[in-house]
Each structure stands twice: as C-alpha cells, then as structure tokens.
Short mmCIF file of C-alpha atoms and ligand atoms in Angstrom, two decimals:
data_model
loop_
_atom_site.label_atom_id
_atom_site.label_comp_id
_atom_site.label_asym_id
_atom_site.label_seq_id
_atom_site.Cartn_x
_atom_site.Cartn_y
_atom_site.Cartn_z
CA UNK A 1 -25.04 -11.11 -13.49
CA UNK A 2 -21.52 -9.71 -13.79
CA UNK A 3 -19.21 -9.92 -11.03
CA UNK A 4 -16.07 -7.98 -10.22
CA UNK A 5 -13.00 -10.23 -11.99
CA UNK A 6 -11.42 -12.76 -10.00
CA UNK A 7 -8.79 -11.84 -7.34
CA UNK A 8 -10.40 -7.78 -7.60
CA UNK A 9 -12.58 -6.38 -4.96
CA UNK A 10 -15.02 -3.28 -4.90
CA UNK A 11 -14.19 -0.88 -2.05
CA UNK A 12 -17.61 -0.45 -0.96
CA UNK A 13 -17.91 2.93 1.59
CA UNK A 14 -17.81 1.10 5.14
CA UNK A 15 -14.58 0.00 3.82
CA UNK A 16 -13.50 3.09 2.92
CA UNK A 17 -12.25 5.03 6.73
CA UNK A 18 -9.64 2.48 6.61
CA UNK A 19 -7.96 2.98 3.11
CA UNK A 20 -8.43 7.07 3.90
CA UNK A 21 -6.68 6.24 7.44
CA UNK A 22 -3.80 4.19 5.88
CA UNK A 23 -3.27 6.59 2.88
CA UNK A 24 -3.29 9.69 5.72
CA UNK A 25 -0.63 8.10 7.56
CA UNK A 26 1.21 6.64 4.74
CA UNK A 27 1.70 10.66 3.46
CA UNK A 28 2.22 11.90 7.04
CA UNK A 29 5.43 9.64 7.55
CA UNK A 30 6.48 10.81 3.94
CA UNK A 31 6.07 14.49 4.29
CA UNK A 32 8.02 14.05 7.85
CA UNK A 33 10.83 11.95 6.17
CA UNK A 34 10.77 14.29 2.95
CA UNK A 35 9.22 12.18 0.60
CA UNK A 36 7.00 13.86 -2.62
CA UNK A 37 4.21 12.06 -4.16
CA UNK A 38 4.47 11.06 -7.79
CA UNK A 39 1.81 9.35 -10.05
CA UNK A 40 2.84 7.45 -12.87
CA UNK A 41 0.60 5.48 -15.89
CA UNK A 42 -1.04 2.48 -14.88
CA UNK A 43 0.25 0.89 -18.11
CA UNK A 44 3.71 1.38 -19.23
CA UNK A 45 6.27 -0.50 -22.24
CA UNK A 46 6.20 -4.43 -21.47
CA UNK A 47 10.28 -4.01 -22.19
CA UNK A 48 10.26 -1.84 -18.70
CA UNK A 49 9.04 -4.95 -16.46
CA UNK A 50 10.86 -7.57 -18.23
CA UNK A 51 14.03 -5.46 -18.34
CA UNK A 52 13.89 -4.61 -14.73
CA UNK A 53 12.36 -6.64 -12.65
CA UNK A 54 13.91 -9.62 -14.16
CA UNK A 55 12.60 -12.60 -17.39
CA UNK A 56 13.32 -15.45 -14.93
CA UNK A 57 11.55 -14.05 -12.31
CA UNK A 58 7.41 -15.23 -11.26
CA UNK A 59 5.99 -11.74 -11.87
CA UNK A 60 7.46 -11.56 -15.60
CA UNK A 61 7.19 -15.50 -16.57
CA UNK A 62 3.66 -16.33 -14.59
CA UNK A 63 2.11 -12.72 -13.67
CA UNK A 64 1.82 -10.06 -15.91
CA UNK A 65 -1.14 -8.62 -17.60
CA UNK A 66 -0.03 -7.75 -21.52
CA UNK A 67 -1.97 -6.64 -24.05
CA UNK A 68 -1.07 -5.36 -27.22
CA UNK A 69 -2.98 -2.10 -28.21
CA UNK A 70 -4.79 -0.94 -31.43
CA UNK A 71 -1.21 0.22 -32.72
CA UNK A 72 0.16 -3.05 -31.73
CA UNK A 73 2.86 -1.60 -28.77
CA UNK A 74 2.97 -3.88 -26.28
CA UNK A 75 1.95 -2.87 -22.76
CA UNK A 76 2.01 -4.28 -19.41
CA UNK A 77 -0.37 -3.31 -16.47
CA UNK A 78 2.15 -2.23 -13.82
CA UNK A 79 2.95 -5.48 -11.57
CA UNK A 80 5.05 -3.53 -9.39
CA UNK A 81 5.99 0.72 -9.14
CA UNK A 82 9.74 1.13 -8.53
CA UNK A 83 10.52 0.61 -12.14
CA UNK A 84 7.88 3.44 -13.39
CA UNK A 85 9.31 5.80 -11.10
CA UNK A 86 13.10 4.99 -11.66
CA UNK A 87 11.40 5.43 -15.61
CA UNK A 88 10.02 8.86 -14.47
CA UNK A 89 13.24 9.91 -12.84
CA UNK A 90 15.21 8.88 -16.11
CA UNK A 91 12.59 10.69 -18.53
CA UNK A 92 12.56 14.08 -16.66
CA UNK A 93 16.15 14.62 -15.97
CA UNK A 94 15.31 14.54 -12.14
CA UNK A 95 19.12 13.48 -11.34
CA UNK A 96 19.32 17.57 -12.07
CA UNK A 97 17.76 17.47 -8.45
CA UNK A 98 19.17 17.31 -5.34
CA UNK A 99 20.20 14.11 -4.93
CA UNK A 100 18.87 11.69 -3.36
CA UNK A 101 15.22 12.09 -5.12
CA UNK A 102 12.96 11.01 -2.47
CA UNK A 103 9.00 10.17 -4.05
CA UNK A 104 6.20 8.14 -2.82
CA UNK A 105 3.44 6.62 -4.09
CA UNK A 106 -0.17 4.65 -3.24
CA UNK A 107 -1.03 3.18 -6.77
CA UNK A 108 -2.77 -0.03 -7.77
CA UNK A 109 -0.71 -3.58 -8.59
CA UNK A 110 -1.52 -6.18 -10.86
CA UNK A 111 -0.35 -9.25 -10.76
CA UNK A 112 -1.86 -12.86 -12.00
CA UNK A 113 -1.54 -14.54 -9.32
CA UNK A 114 -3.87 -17.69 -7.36
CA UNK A 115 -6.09 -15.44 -5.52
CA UNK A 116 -6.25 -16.38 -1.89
CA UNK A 117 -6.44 -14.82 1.51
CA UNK A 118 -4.29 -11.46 1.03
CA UNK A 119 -2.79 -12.22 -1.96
CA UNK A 120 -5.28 -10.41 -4.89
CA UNK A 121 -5.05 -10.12 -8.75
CA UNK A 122 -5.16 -6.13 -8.35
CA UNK A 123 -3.81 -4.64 -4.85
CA UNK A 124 -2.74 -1.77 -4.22
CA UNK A 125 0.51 -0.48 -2.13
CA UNK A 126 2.10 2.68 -0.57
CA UNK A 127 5.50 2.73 -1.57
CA UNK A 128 8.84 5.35 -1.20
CA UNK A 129 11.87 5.32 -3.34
CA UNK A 130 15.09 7.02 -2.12
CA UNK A 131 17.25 7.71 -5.27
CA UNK A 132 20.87 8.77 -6.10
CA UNK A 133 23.09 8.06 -2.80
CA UNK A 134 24.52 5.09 -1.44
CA UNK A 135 24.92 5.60 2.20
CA UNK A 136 23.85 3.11 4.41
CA UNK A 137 22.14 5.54 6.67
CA UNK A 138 19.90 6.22 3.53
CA UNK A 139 18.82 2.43 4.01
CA UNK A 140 18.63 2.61 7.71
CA UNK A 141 16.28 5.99 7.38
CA UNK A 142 14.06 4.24 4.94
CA UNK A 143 13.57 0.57 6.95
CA UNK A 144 12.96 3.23 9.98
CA UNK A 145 10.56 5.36 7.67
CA UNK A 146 8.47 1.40 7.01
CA UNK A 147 8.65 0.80 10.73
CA UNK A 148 7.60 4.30 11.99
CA UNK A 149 4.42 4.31 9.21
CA UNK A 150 3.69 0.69 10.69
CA UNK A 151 4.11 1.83 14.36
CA UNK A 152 2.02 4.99 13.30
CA UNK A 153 -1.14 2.78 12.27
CA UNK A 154 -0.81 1.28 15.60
CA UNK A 155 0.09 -2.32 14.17
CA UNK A 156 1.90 -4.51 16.93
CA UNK A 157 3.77 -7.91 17.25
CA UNK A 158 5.76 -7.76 14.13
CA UNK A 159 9.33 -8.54 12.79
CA UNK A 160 12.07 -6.65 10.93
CA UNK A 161 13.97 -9.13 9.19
CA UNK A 162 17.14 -8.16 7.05
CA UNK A 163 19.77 -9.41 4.83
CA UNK A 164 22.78 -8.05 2.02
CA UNK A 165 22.76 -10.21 -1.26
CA UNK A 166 26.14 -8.29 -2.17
CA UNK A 167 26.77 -6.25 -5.57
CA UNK A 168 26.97 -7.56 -9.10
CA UNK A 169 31.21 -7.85 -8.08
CA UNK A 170 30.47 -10.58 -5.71
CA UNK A 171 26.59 -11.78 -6.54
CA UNK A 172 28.26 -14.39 -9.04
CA UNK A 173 30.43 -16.23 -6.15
CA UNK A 174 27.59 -16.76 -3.80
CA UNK A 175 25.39 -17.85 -6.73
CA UNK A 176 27.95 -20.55 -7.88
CA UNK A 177 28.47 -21.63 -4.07
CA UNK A 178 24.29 -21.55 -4.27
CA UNK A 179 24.47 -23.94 -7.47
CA UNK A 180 27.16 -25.98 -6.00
CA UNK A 181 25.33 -26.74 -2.98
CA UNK A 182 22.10 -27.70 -4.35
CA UNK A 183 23.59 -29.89 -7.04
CA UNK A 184 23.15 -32.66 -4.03
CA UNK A 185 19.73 -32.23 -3.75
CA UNK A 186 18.42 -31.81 -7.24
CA UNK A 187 16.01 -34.84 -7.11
CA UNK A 188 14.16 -33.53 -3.53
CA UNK A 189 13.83 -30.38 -5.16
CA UNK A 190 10.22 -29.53 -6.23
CA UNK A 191 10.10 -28.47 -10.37
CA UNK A 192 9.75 -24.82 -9.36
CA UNK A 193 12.91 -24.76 -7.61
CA UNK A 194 14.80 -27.17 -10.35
CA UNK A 195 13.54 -24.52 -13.17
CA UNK A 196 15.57 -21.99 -10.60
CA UNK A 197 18.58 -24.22 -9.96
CA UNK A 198 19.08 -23.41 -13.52
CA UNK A 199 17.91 -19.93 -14.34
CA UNK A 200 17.50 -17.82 -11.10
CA UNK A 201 19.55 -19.97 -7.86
CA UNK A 202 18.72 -17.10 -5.19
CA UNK A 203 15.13 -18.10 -5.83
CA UNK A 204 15.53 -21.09 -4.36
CA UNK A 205 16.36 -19.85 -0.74
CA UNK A 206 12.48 -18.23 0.01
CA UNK A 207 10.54 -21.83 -2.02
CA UNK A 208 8.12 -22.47 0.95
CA UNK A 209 7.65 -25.88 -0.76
CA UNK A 210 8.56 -28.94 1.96
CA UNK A 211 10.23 -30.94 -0.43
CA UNK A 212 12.47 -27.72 -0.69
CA UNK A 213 12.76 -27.45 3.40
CA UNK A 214 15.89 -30.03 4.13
CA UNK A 215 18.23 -29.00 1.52
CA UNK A 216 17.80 -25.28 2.85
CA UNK A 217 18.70 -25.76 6.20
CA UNK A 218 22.32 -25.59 6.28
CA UNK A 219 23.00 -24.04 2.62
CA UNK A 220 25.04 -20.99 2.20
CA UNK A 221 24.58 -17.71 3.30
CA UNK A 222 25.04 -14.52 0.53
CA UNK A 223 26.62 -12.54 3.82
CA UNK A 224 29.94 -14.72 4.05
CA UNK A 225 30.26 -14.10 0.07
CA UNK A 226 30.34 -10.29 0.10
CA UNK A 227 33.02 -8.09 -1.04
CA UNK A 228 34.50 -6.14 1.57
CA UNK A 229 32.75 -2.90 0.47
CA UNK A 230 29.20 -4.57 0.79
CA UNK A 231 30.65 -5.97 3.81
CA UNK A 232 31.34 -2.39 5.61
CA UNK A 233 27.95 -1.30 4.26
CA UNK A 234 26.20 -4.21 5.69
CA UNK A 235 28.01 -3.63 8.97
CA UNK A 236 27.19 0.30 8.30
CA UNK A 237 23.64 -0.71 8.15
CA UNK A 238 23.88 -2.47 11.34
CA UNK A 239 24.90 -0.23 13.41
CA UNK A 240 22.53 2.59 12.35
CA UNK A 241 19.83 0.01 12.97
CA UNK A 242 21.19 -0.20 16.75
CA UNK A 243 21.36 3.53 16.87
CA UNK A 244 17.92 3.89 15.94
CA UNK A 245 16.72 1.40 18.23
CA UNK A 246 15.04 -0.43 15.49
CA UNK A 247 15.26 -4.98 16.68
CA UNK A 248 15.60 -6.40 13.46
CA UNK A 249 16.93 -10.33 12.82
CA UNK A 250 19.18 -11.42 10.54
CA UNK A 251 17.02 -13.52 8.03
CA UNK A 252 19.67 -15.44 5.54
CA UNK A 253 16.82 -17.32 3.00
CA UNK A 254 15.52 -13.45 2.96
CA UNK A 255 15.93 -12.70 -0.70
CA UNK A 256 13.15 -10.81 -2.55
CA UNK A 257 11.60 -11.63 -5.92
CA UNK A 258 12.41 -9.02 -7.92
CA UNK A 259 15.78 -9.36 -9.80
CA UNK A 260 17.02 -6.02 -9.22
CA UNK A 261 18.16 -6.36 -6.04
CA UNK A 262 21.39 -5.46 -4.41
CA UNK A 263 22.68 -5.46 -0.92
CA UNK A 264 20.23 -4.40 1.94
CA UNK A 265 17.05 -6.19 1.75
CA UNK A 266 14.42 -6.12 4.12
CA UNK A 267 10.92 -7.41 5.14
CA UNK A 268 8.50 -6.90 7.94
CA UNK A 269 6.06 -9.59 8.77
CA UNK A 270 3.42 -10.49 11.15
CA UNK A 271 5.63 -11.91 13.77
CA UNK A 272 2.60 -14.84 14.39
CA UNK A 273 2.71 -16.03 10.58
CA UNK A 274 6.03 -15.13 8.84
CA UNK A 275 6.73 -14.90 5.41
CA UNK A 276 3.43 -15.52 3.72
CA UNK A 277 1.48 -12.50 4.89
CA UNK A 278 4.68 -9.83 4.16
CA UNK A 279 3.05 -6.73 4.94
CA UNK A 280 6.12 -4.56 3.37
CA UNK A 281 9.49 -5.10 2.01
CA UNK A 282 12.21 -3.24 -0.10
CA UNK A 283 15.58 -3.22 -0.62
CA UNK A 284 18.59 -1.63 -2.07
CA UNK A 285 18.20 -1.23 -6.60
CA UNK A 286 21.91 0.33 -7.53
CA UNK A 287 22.02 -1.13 -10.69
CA UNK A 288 18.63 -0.08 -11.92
CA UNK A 289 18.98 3.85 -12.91
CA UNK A 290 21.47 2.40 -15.12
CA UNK A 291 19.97 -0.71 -16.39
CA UNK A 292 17.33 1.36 -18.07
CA UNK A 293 19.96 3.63 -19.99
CA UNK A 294 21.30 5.85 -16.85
CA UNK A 295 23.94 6.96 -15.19
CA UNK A 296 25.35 4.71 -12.53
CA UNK A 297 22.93 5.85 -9.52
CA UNK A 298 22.36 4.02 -6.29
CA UNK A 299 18.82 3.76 -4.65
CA UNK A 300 16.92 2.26 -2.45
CA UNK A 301 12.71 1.70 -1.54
CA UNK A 302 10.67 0.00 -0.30
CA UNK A 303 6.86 -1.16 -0.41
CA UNK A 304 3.83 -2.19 1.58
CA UNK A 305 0.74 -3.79 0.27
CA UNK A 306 -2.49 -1.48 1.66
CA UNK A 307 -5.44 -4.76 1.31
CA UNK A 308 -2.65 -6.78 3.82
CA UNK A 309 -2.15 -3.88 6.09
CA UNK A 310 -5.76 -3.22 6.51
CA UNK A 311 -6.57 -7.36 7.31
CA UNK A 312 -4.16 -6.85 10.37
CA UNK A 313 -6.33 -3.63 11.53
CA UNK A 314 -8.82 -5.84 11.56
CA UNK A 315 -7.13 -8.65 13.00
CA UNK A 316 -5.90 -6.74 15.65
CA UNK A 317 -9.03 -5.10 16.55
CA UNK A 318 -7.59 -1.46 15.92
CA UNK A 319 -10.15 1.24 15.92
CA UNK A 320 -10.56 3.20 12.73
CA UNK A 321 -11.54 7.17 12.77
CA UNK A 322 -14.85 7.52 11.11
CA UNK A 323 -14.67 9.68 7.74
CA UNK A 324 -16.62 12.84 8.30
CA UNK A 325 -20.77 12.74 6.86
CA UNK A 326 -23.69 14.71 6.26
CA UNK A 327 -24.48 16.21 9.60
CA UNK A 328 -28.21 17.08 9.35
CA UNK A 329 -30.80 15.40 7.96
CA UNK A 330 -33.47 17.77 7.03
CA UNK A 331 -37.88 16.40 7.20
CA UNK A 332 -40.54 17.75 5.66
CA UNK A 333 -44.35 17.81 6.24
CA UNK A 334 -46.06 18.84 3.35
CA UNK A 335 -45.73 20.62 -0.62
CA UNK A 336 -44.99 24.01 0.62
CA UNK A 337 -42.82 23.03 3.58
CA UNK A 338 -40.80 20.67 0.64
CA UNK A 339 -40.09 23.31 -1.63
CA UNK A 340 -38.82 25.85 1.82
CA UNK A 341 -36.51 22.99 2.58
CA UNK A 342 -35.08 22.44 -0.73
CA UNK A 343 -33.97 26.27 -0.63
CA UNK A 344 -32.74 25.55 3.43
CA UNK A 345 -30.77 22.44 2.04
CA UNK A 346 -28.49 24.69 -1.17
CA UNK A 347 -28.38 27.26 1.54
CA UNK A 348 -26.86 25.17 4.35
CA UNK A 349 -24.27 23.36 2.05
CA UNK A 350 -23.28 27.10 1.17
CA UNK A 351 -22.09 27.15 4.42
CA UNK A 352 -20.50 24.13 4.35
CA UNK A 353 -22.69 22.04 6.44
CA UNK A 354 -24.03 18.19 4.89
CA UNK A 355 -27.37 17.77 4.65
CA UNK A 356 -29.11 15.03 2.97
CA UNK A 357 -32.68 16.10 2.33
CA UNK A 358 -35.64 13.90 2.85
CA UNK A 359 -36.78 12.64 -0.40
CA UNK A 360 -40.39 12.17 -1.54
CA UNK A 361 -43.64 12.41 0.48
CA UNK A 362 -43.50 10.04 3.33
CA UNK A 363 -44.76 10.45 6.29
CA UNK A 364 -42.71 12.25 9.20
CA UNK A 365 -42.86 9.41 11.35
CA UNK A 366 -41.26 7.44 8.42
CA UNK A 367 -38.75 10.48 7.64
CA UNK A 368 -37.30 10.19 10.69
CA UNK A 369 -36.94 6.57 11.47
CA UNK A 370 -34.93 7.20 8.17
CA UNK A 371 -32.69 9.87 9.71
CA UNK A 372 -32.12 7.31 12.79
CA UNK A 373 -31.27 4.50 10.31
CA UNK A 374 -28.90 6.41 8.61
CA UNK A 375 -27.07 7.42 12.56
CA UNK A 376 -27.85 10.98 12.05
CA UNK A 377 -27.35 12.73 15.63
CA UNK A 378 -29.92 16.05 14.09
CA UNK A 379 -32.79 16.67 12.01
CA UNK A 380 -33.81 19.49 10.71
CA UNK A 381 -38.48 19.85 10.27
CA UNK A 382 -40.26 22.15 8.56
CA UNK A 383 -44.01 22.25 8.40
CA UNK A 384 -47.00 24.76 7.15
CA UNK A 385 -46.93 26.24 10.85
CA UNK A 386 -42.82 26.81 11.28
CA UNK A 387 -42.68 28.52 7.85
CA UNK A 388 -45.46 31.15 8.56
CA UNK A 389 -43.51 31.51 11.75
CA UNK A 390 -40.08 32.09 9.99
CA UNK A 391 -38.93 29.00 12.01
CA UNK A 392 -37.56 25.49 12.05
CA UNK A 393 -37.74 22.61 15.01
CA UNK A 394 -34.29 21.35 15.60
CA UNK A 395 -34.22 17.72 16.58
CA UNK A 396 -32.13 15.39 18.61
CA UNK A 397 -32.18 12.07 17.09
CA UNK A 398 -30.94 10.46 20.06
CA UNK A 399 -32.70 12.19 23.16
CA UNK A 400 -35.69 12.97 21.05
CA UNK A 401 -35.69 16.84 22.13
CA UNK A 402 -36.74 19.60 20.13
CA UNK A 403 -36.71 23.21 20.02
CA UNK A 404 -37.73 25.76 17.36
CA UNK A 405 -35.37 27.88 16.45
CA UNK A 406 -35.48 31.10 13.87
CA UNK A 407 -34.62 30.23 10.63
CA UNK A 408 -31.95 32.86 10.25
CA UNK A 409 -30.41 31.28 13.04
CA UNK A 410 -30.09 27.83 12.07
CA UNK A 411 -26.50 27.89 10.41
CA UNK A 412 -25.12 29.06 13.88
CA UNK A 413 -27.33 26.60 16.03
CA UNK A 414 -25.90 23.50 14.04
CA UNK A 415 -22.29 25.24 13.66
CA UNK A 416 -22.51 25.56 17.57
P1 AMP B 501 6.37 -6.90 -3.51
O1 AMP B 501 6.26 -5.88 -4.60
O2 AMP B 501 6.12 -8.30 -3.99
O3 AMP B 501 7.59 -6.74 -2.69
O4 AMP B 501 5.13 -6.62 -2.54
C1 AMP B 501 5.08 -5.58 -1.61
C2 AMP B 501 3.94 -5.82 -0.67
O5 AMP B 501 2.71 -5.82 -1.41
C3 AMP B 501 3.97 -7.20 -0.02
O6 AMP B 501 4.72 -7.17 1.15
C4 AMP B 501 2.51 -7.44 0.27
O7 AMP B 501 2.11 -6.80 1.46
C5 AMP B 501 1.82 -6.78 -0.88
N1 AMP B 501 1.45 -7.74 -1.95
C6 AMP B 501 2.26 -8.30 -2.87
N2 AMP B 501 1.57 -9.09 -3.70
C7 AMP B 501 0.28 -9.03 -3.30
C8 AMP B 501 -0.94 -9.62 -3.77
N3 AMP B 501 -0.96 -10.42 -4.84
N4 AMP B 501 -2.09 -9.32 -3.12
C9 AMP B 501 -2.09 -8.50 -2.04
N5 AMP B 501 -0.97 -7.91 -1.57
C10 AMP B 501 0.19 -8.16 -2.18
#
C-alpha cells in the first residue's frame, strides 16, 4: 500500500471548513489592508533560493528539494515565497506601479525537514509582501495587518515579539562583536552552532540547543550596534506600535533564518510555548529587489504557516463555520419513481439547490437511514402514487414530519 510521503498530509473534507475559514480571513484582512493576490510556480531556478535566502543558511544547506529536469536546469521546489514574488515583481516591471506593491499569497512550502508535531515536509502559508518604501509605518501596518488576521480567527494568548538586526552599514560590527563574544565559549557550543560561529554568527542567537543556553545569556544585542538611521527607524517603529495599541516585547536572540534580513523583524508565538510553534513571522528584505539584479528597493512581509494556525483552532477549542452541502437528499420507491427523480434531481440543481440522489434500489427504510447518516435536515420521496398525483412528500429528517407538496412547487418549498 502506498502512503502519502513522509512529513505530507491529505486534506481529507472534515478538515477542509478550517483551511476555507483561514484562507477567507487571510484575504479579508488583505483586501482591507490593500493587498492583491499573486500566484507564482511551485518550482522556480535553484540560483533564486540559494541567492536569496542565503548558502549558509538550514533551508539552502539541509532543506531543499532539487531536481534537475529532462533539460538538465536545475530547479528547486519553493522552500519559502518572498523570493518568487520579489522574482515576479523584478520580471514584470511592477516597480512601474505605485509604489509600495502590496501582494499576498496562500501557496504550498517545502522544506526537508524532521517531521514532527507542526513542523511538515510540505506546509503551506498565507503570506503579504509590502514592496518599494521604507517607512517604518509600512512595517508597523504590516505587523498590525499579522496581528489583526490572527485576532480575526479568534486566536488568543499570544506574543508579538520584535527586534532591528541593522542594515548591511552596520550588520558587520554587531557580527564581529557576535564572533568576539562567542570566541569564549567555542568548546560548550554544540557543532551546529560552531559550523555558524564561522559561516553565519547571527544564527547562533535563536540555537535552542542547551549546550548553546549559557553563552547566550548575556551576549550582545544587534540594537546597541545600529547606525543611527536604523536607530530612528527602530525607534519610528516603536512608537507606531504604541499608537496602534499593538503590546509587543523586545526579543534580542529574535533573528530569523532567512539571510535576507534587515532591520525590523518580528514573530508571533503562542505565548504558552514560545519559539518552537512560531505561528507567523516576517521582517524587513531592503537588500533583496536588488540582490536579484534590481534597483535599490526597500520591502518588507511577512508569513504565517496555515497547518500551525489551524492546530491552535483546535487547541483552543474555536468553533469553525461549517462549509455549505447538499441540502436535500432525494428517495425513491420503485423503477418509475427512479427515473421521475433523476429528472427532479438536474432540475433542482438548475436552480441551484444540492441534492444528492439516492443511488440504487434499496429499500426506503434503508434510503433514509442513509439521508440521516449523512445529517441531511430534508428528503425529498417519490413513489408510483405521488407521481400519478403530480406530487412529492417533503420530509423532515429530524422531526420525522411529512407533507406532500405539488411538484411544481417544490423549488419554492425548499428555497423557503
Ligand atoms: P518561515 O518561512 O520559516 O519564517 O515560516 C513562516 C511560518 O511557517 C512559521 O512561523 C510557521 O508557522 C510555518 N512553518 C515554517 N516551517 C514549517 C514546517 N516545516 N511545517 C509547518 N509549518 C511551518
């Protein structure tokens, strides 16, 4: 027997009311914040991923899915979506826009990764990216665009935790002060982290490792190492938060672990377990647009993962609109009366109400414990005498009342 591959998952139907209910809320805080949807390929030029999101970082060394295709390009299944659309932005001239760009997107993720309680080989995350401005109210409208979409599916108890890792100007200071201070403690440090020392020092401030924990206590914090303009923006940022009334904490190990990164980043988290169950995060990307062969253009996003989101619905006990079904289940008692209600089924989906028709010859009795199985509140019967009649019996499933009505009436009885 096949099974679904490791660290994937089937979205089986009584799944489904949540995904619709996050996606409908995910596009109702975009269109109210301004944001368009865009789609991009699931598969895209290795070169993109390795270029942006960084060669030292886990999702390029450890993660990826690459394949090389029948014409030998090399392709990567997209581990993350802010590089695709930054690509799309570049490819279609949208800096002709208004600026900033503002798009959004629900997409799947892949990422190789030890699949374990919300963490998944495929996910799948809602996601906006702000593009072309630099004002700190930009970042302060999209952290309050990730709260307000988290407050809208009625998630409670979590944090807002923020941080500035400064600009490639004054990025290198804080990492030498980061390399500096951990020289001490190379030997505690697990291999991970003494890989990082080397290649990638800001990864060593989020290593959940507890051989990593003592050496990270008091070490240096990238906000006393920014230049004064990240400073004011920081501060900027800050104060917009207060204006907004959005509580967020200062996190200083908060670092992200994508390399594009600049300035504002930001997580939200369970308040009850932290860091390991991030339901969404983003952060300022200024440097991107022109890493991959743009102008200089400042931007910022964020993203949330949609399988974490839904475990705290669940978690938190948070009711779930049911997805709208067939409303009439339609019995039959006999040849004649099957072939009457094959016609009455095509002509009640022409007017747009469901009907699943009874399939087979079963008895009525069995028909109907059917129609109760499957929760339908109505059934439609039709037997020898209701069709020399011109009639139907309308059913209540749940009182078990019935009333014949005239079959040119039916449509506006079950409308009604
Ligand atoms: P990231 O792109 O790593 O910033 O992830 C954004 C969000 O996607 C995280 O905050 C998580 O909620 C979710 N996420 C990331 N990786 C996974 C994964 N492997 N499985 C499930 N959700 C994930």
């Amino acid at each position: 027997m096949y099974r679904a591959p490791r660290g994937t998952s089937d979205i089986l139907p009584k799944e489904q009311p949540y995904w619709r209910y996050v996606e409908r809320k995910a596009a109702d805080v975009c269109q109210i914040y301004g944001y368009e949807r865009i789609d991009a390929p699931t598969f895209e030029d290795t070169g993109l991923f390795t270029r942006s999101v960084g060669e030292e970082t886990d999702i390029v060394n450890k993660e990826m899915y690459t394949f090389e295709d029948r014409s030998g390009s090399r392709l990567t299944l997209r581990p993350e979506n802010t590089a695709s659309v930054c690509r799309a932005y570049l490819e279609h001239g949208l800096h002709n826009l208004p600026q900033p760009v503002k798009l959004y997107y629900i997409t799947s993720i892949f990422r190789y990764e030890r699949p374990q309680a919300g963490r998944y080989r495929q996910h799948h995350q809602f996601g906006c990216e702000a593009i072309g401005d630099d004002d700190p109210a930009l970042d302060a409208e999209v952290i309050e665009a990730t709260w307000r979409f988290f407050e809208s599916l009625d998630l409670r108890h979590l944090s807002l935790q923020l941080n500035s890792i400064g600009c490639k100007k004054c990025r290198p200071g804080y990492l030498t002060a980061l390399k500096d201070y951990y020289a001490k403690y190379t030997d505690e440090l697990c291999r991970d982290c003494k890989t990082r020392l080397k290649r990638n020092p800001l990864r060593l401030l989020d290593c959940k490792k507890p051989s990593c924990q003592p050496a990270a206590n008091s070490v240096p914090r990238s906000i006393d190492y920014l230049c004064p303009e990240c400073d004011t923006h920081f501060n900027r940022l800050k104060k917009y938060l207060g204006l907004l009334d959005l509580p967020f904490t200062i996190n200083h190990r908060l670092v992200r672990g994508l390399d594009y990164y600049t300035r504002t980043v930001f997580e939200i988290q369970p308040e009850a377990e932290g860091a390991q169950s991030t339901l969404g995060g983003g952060g300022r990307f200024d440097d991107l647009i022109e890493e991959l062969g743009g102008k200089p253009t400042p931007a910022i996003g964020f993203a949330t993962g949609i399988e974490r989101i839904i475990l705290n619905l669940k978690k938190q006990d948070i009711s779930i609109p049911p997805l709208p079904s067939p409303q009439v289940f339609l019995a039959h008692i006999g040849e004649e009366a099957k072939d009457e209600a094959t016609k009455l089924a095509a002509r009640l989906r022409q007017a747009g109400i469901g009907v699943i028709e009874a399939l087979g010859n079963k008895s009525l009795k069995a028909q109907l414990r059917q129609a109760n199985k499957l929760g339908f509140e109505h059934a439609v019967i039709i037997g020898e005498q209701e069709i020399k009649d011109g009639t139907v019996i309308l059913r209540d499933m749940t009182t078990s009342v019935q009333k014949t009505i005239p079959l040119d009436k039916l449509e506006e009885e079950l409308l009604r």
